[in-house]
CSV table of C-alpha atoms in Angstrom, one decimal:
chain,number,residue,atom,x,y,z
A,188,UNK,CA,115.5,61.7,126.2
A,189,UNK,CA,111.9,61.5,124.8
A,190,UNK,CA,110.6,63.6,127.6
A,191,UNK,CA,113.6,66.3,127.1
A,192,UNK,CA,112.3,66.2,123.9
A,193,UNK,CA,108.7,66.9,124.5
A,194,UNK,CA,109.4,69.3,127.2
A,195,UNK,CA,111.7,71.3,124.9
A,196,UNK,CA,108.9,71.1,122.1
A,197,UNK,CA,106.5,72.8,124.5
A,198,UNK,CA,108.7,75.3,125.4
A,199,UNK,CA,109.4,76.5,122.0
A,200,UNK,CA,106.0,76.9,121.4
A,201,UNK,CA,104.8,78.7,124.5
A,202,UNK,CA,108.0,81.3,123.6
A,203,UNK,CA,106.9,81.4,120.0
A,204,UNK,CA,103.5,82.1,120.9
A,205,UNK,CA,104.3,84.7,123.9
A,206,UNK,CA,106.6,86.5,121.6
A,207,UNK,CA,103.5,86.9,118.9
A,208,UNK,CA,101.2,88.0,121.6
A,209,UNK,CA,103.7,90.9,123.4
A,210,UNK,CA,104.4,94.3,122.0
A,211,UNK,CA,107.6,94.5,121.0
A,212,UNK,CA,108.1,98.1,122.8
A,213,UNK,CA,107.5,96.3,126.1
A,214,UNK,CA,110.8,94.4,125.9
A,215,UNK,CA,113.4,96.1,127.9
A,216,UNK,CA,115.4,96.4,124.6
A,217,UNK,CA,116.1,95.1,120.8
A,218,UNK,CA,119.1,93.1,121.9
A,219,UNK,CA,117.3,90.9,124.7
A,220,UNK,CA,114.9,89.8,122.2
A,221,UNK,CA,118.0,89.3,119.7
A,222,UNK,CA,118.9,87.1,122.1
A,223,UNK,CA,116.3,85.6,123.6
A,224,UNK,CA,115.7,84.4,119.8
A,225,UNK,CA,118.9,83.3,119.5
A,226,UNK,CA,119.2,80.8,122.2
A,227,UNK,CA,115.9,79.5,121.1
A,228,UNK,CA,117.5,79.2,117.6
A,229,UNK,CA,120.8,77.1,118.9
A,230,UNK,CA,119.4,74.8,121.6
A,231,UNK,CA,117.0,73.9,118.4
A,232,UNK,CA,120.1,73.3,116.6
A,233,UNK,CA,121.8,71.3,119.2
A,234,UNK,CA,118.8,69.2,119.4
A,235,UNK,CA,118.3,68.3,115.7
A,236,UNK,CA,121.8,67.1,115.6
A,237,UNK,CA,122.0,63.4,115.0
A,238,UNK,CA,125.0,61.0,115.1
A,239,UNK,CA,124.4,59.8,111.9
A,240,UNK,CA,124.3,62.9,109.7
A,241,UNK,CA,124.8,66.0,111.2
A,242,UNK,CA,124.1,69.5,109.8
A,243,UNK,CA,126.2,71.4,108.0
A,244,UNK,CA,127.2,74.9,109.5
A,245,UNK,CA,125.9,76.7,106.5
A,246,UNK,CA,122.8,75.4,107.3
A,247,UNK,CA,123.1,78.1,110.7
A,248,UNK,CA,123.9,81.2,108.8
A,249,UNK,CA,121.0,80.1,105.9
A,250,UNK,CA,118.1,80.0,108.5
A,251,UNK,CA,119.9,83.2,110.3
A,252,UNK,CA,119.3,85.3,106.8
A,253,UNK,CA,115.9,83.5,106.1
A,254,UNK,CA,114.6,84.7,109.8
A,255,UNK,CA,116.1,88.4,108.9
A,256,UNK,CA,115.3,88.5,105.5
A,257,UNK,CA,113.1,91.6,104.4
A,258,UNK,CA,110.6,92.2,101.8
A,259,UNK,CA,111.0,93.6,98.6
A,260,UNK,CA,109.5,97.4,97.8
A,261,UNK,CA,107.2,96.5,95.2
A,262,UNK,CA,106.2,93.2,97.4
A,263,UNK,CA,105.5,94.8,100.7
A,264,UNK,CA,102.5,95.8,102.1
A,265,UNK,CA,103.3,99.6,103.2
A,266,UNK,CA,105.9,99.8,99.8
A,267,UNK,CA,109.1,100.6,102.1
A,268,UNK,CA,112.2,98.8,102.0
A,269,UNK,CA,113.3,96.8,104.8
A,270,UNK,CA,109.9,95.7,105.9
A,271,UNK,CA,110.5,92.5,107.9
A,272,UNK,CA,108.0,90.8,109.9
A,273,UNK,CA,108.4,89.7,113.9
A,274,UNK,CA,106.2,86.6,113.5
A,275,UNK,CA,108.4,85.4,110.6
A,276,UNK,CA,111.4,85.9,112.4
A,277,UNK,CA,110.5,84.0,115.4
A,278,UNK,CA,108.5,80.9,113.1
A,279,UNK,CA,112.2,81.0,111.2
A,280,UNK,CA,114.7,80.6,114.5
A,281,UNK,CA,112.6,78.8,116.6
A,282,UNK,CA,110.4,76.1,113.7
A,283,UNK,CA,107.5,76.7,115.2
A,284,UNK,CA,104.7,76.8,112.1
A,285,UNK,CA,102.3,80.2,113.6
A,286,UNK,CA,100.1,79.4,110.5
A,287,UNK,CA,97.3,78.6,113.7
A,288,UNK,CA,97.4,82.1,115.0
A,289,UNK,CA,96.5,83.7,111.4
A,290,UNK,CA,98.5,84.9,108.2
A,291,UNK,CA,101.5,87.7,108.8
A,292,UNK,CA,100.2,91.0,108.0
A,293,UNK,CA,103.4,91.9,106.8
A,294,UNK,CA,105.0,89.5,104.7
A,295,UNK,CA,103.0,89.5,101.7
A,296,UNK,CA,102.3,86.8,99.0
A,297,UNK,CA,99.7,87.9,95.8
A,298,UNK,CA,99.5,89.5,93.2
A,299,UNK,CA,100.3,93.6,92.6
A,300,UNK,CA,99.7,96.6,89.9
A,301,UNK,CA,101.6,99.3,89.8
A,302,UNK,CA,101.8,101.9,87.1
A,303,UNK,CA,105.5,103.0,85.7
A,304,UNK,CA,106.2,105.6,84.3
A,305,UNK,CA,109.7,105.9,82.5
A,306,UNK,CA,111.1,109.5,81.6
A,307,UNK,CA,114.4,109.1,79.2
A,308,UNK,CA,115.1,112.6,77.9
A,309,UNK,CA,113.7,115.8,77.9
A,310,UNK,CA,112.3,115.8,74.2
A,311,UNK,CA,111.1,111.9,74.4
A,312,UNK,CA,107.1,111.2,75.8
A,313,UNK,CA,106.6,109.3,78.9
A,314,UNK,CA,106.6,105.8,78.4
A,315,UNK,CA,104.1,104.4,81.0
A,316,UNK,CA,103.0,100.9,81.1
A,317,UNK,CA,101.2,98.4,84.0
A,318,UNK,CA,103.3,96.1,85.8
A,319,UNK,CA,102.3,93.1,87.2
A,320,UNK,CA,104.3,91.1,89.8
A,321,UNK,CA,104.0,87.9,91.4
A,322,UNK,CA,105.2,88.4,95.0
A,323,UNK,CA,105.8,85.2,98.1
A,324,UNK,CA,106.7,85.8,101.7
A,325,UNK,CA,107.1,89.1,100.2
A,326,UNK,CA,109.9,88.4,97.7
A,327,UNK,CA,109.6,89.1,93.8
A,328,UNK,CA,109.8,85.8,91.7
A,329,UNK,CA,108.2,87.0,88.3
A,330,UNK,CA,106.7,90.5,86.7
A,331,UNK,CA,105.1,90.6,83.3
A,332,UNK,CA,103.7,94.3,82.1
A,333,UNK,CA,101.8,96.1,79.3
A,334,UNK,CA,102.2,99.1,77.9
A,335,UNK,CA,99.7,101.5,76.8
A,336,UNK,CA,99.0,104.6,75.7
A,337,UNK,CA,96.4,107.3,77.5
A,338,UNK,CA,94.5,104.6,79.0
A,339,UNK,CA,95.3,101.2,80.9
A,340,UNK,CA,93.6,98.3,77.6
A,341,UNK,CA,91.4,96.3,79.8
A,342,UNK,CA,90.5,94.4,76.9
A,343,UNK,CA,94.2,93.3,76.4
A,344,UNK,CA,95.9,90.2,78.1
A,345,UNK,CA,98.5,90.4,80.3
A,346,UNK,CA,100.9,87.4,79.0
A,347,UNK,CA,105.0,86.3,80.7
A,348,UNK,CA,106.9,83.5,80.1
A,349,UNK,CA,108.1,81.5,83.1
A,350,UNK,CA,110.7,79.1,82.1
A,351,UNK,CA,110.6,75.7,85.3
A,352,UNK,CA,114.5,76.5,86.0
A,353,UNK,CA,114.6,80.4,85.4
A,354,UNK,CA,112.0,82.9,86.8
A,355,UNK,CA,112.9,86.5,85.9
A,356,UNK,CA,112.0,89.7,87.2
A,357,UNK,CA,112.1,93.4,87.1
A,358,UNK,CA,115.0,95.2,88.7
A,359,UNK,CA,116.1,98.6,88.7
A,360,UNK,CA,119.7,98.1,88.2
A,361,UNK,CA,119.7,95.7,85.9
A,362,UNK,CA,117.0,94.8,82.5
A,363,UNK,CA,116.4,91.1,84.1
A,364,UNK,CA,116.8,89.4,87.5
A,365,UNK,CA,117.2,86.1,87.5
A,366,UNK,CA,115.9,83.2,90.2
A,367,UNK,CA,116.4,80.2,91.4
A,368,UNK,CA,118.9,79.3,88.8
A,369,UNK,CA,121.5,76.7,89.8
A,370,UNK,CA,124.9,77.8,90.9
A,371,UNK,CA,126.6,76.1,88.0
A,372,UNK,CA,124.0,78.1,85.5
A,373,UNK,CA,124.6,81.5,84.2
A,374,UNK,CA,121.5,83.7,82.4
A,375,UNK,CA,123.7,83.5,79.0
A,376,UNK,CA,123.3,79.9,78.8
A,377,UNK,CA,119.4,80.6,79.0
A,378,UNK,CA,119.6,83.7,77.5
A,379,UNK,CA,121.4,83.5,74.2
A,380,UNK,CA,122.8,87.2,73.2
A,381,UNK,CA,120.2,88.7,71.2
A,382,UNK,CA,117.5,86.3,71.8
A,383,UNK,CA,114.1,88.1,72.9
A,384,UNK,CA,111.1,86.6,75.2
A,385,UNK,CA,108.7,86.1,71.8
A,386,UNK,CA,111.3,83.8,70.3
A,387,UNK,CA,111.9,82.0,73.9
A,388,UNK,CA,108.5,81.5,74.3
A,389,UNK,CA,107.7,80.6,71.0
A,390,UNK,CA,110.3,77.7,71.5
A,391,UNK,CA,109.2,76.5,74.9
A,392,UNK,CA,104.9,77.1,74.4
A,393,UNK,CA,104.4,75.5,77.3
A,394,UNK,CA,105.7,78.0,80.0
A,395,UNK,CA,103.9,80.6,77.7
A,396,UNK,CA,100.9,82.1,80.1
A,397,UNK,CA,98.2,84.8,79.7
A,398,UNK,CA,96.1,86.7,82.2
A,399,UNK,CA,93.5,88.7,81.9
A,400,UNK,CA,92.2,91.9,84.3
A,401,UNK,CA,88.4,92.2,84.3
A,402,UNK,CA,86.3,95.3,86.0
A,403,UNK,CA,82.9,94.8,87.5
A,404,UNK,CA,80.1,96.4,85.9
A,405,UNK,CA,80.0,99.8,87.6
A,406,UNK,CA,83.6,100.5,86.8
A,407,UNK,CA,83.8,98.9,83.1
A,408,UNK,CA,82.0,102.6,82.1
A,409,UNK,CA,84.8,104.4,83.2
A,410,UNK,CA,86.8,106.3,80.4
A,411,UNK,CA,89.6,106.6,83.1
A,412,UNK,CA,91.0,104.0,85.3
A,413,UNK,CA,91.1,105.9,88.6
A,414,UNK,CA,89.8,104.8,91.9
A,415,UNK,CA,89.4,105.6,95.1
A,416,UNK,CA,92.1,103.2,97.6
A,417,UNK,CA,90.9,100.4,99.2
A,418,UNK,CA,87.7,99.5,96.7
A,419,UNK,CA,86.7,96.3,94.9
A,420,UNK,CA,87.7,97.1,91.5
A,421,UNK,CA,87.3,93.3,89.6
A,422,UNK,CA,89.0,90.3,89.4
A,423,UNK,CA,92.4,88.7,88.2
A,424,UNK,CA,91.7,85.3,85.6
A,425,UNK,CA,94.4,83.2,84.2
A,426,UNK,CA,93.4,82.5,80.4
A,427,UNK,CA,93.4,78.5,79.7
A,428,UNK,CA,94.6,78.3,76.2
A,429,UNK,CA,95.7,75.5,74.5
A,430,UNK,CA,98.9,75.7,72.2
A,431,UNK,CA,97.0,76.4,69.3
A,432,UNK,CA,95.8,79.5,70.5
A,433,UNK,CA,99.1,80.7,72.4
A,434,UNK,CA,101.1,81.0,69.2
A,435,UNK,CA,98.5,82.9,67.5
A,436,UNK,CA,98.5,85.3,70.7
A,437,UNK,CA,102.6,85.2,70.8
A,438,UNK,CA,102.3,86.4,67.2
A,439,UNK,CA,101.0,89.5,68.2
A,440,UNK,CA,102.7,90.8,70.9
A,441,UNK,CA,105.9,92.6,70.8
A,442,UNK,CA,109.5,90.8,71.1
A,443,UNK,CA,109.2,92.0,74.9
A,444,UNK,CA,105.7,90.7,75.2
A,445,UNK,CA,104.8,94.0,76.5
A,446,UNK,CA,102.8,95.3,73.4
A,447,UNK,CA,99.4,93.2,72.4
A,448,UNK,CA,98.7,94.6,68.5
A,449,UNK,CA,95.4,94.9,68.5
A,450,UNK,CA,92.2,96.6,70.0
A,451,UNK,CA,90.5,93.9,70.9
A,452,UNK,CA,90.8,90.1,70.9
A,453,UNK,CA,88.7,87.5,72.6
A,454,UNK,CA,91.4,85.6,74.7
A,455,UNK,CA,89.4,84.7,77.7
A,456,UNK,CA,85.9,84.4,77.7
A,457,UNK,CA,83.4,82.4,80.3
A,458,UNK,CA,84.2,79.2,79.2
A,459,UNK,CA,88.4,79.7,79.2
A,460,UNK,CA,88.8,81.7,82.3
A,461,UNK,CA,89.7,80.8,85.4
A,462,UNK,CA,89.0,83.1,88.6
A,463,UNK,CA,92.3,83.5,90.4
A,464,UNK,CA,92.0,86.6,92.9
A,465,UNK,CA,89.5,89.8,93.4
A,466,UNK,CA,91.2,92.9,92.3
A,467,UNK,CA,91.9,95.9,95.2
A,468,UNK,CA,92.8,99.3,94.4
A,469,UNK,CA,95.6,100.9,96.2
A,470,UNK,CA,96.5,104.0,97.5
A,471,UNK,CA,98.5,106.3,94.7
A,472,UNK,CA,100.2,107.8,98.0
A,473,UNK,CA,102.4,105.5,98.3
A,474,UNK,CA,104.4,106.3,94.7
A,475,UNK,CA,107.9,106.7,94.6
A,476,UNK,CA,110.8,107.5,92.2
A,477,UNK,CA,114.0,105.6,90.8
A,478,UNK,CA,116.9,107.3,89.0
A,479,UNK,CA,118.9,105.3,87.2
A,480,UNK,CA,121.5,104.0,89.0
A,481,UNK,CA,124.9,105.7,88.1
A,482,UNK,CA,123.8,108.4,88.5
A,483,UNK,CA,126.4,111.2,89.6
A,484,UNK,CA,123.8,113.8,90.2
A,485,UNK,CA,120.3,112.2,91.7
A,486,UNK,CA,119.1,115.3,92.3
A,487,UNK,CA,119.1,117.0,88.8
A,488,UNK,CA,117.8,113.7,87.9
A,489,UNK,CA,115.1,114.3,90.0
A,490,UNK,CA,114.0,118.1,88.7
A,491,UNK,CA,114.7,117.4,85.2
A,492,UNK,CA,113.1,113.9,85.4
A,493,UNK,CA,115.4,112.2,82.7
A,494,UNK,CA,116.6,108.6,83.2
A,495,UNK,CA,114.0,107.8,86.3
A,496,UNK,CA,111.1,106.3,87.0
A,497,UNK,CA,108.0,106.8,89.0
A,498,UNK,CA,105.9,104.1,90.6
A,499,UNK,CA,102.5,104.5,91.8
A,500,UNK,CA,100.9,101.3,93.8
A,501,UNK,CA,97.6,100.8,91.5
A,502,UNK,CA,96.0,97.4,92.8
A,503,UNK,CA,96.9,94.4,94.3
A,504,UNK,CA,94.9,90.9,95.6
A,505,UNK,CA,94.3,90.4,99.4
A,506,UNK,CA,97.0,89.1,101.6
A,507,UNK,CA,97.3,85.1,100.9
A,508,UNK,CA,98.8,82.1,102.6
A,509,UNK,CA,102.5,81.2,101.1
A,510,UNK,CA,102.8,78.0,102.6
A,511,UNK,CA,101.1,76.5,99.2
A,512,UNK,CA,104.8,77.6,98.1
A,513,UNK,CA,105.5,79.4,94.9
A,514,UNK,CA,102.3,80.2,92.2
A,515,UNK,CA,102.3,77.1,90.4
A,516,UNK,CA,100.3,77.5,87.0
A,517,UNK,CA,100.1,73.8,86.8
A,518,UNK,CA,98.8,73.0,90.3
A,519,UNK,CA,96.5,75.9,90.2
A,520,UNK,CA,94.9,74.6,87.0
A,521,UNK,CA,94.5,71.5,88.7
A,522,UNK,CA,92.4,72.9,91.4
A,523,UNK,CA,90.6,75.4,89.7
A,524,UNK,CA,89.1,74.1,86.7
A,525,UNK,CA,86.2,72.3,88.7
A,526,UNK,CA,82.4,73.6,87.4
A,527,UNK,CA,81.3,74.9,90.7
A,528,UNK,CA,84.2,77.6,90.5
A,529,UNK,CA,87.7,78.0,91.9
A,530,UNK,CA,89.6,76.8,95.0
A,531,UNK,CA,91.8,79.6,95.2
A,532,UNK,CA,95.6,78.9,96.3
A,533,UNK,CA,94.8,81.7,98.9
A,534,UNK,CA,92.0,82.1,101.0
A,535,UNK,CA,90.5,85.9,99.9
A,536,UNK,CA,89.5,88.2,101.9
A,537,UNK,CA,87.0,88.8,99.7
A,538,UNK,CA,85.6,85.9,100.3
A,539,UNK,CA,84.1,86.2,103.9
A,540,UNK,CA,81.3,83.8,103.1
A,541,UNK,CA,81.7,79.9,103.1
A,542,UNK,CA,83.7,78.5,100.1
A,543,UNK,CA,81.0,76.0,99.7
A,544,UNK,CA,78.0,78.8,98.8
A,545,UNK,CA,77.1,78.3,95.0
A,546,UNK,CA,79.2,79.6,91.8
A,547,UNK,CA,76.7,82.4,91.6
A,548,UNK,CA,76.9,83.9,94.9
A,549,UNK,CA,81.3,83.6,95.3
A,550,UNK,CA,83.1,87.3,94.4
A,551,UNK,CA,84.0,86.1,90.4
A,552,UNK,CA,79.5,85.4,89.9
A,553,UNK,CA,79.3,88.9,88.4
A,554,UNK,CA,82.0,89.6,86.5
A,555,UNK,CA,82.9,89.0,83.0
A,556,UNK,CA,86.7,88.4,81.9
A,557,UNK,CA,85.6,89.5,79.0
A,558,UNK,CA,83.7,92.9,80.0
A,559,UNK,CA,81.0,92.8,77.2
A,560,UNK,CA,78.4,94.1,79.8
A,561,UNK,CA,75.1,95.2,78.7
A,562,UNK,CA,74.1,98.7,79.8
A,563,UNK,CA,71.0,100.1,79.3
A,564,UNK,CA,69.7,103.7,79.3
A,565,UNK,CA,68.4,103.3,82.9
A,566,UNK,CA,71.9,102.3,83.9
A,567,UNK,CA,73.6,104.6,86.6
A,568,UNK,CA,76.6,103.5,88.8
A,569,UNK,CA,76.0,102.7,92.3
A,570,UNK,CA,78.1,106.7,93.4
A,571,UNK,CA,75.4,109.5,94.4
A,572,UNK,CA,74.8,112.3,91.4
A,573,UNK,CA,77.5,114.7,93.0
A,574,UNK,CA,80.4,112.4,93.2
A,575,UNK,CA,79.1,110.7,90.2
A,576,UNK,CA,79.4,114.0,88.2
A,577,UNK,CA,82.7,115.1,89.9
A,578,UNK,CA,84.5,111.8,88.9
A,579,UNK,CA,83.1,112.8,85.3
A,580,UNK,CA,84.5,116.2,85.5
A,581,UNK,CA,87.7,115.3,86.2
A,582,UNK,CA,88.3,112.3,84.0
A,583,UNK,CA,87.6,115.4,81.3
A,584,UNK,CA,90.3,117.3,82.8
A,585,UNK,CA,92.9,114.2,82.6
A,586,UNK,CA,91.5,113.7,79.0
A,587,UNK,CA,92.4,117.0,78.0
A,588,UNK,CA,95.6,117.1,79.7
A,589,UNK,CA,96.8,114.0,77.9
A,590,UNK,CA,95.6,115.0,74.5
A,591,UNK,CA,98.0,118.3,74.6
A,592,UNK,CA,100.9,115.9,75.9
A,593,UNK,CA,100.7,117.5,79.1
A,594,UNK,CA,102.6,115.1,82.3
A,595,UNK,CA,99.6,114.7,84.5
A,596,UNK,CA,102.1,112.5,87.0
């Protein structure tokens, strides 16, 4: 039996690790790999059965969805729904850990920005706001999101609360989505009609978190947040605060926690923040629009934009590992509150040199959570004159455009 066993161990991995290597368009069709993953999936089963306590048949179907499951729109990498990944699916049916032949480049787990844009009516302003989500193995578990005005506030934290039993997200069919919640538990017994997010928060301080978005120094100048995809825009900081301070920050933002009253408050500063993840812009490309679901005519939803919104990817951290399991605030203050700088939960991308170079040579070194840069008059950003004067030129135009209420979407 043992050397059935190790036999059988070997073979799983040598089909795990042939299926990774082969394009799938060299198969002779969908259905033989369907199946080929299949058997895999129940000789595994047969062979985990023990006399003593043998699985349940749920247990089948669960890893059957868990190996098909796809990614959420706002958590995948191309923004598409649907987006599945083959390496997940054969890890899932046949438990072989691929974590040795590098991270999926599909199932994403991070940290993305998108910019919303809500249209109600036709004689009501565009609402628009920045929306941050927490994505793993490229599902949502928890948004939180600002709103602003002309101008994404920089200088404004970003702040959710995350109760341990109920992470809530963003959905476009309903105002919360709820996860992980037992199946005996309903939202109303967490969320008490009429009861916002400043008043649960206030009563539970501890699941009460802040972050904080920081630019480096050649794009803290900027009067408009706009970059070109694919750059190095800053860095993402998690603001330690003790309870003190988080009730005099929850006493300033709005019942949603969406709306920070204030211009500017020093929340995280070089001695609170902690480095989590560089910050990359996105492609704008990539934007799409929601109508309100519904809706018996889409289309005139569409043209008259009333009761939609639009999404445009803004930035987002690099690709990380999920087997660390969901963001844990606790664990990650744990690791990351060491003097010589962070052990992120995620190896970055950004970080191509040895973790074990010295504070002031790792990707957070030259940026401030804070942003209180000193420029002097010899300052000038690292862009040539001509694309350096174009970028200028246009913020103008987007200036203007916004200050006679025009939609610049």
């Amino acid at each position: 039996m043992g050397d059935f066993r190790q036999t059988w161990h070997r073979l799983k991995a040598y089909s795990a690790r042939y299926l990774c290597k082969r394009h799938f368009t060299e198969f002779p069709s969908a259905w033989h790999l369907f199946l080929l993953l299949y058997v895999i999936f129940l000789i595994s089963s047969i062979e985990s059965i023990d006399t003593a306590s043998a699985h349940p048949v749920d247990s089948h179907s669960t890893t059957l969805n868990a190996a098909f499951a796809t990614q959420n729109k706002l958590c995948s990498m191309d923004h598409v729904n649907g987006q599945g990944s083959y390496r997940h699916l054969v890890s899932t049916l046949t438990g072989v850990d691929l974590g040795a032949f590098g991270k999926s480049k599909r199932m994403y787990t991070g940290f993305k920005f998108h910019k919303v844009y809500y249209f109600e009516s036709l004689f009501k302003r565009v609402r628009p706001s920045l929306q941050m989500s927490y994505c793993n193995r490229g599902k949502l578990r928890w948004q939180a999101f600002q709103h602003y005005s002309s101008d994404i506030s920089w200088n404004k934290p970003l702040c959710v609360y995350t109760p341990k039993e109920t992470i809530w997200a963003g959905d476009h069919k309903k105002h919360w989505k709820w996860f992980n919640l037992p199946k005996k538990t309903t939202p109303q017994k967490k969320l008490e009609s009429g009861t916002s997010l400043k008043e649960m928060a206030h009563n539970d301080i501890d699941n009460f978190h802040c972050f904080k978005l920081a630019r480096r120094e050649k794009y803290a100048h900027r009067n408009v947040s706009l970059y070109l995809p694919n750059k190095w825009i800053g860095g993402l900081f998690y603001c330690r605060l003790n309870q003190t301070t988080k009730y005099s920050v929850l006493e300033r933002l709005s019942d949603d926690l969406g709306t920070f009253d204030g211009d500017y408050y020093p929340l995280c500063s070089l001695d609170t923040a902690i480095p989590l993840e560089p910050l990359i812009s996105d492609s704008y490309w990539r934007q799409w629009t929601e109508v309100k679901p519904g809706s018996k005519v889409p289309v005139l939803r569409r043209i008259s934009r009333t009761n939609m919104k639009k999404i445009l990817p803004y930035m987002h951290t690099p690709i990380g590992d999920a087997n660390t399991g969901n963001f844990s605030i606790a664990s990650m203050i744990s690791t990351n509150i060491t003097s010589e700088g962070p052990t992120s939960m995620w190896k970055s991308l950004m970080d191509w040199r040895p973790s074990t170079l010295p504070t002031n040579q790792r990707w957070f070194a030259d940026i401030e959570p804070d942003e209180l840069y000193i420029y002097n008059e010899d300052y000038r950003p690292s862009l040539s004159d001509h694309v350096g004067s174009a970028i200028n030129k246009f913020e103008d135009v987007l200036n203007r455009a916004q200050f006679r209420g025009i939609n610049t979407i």
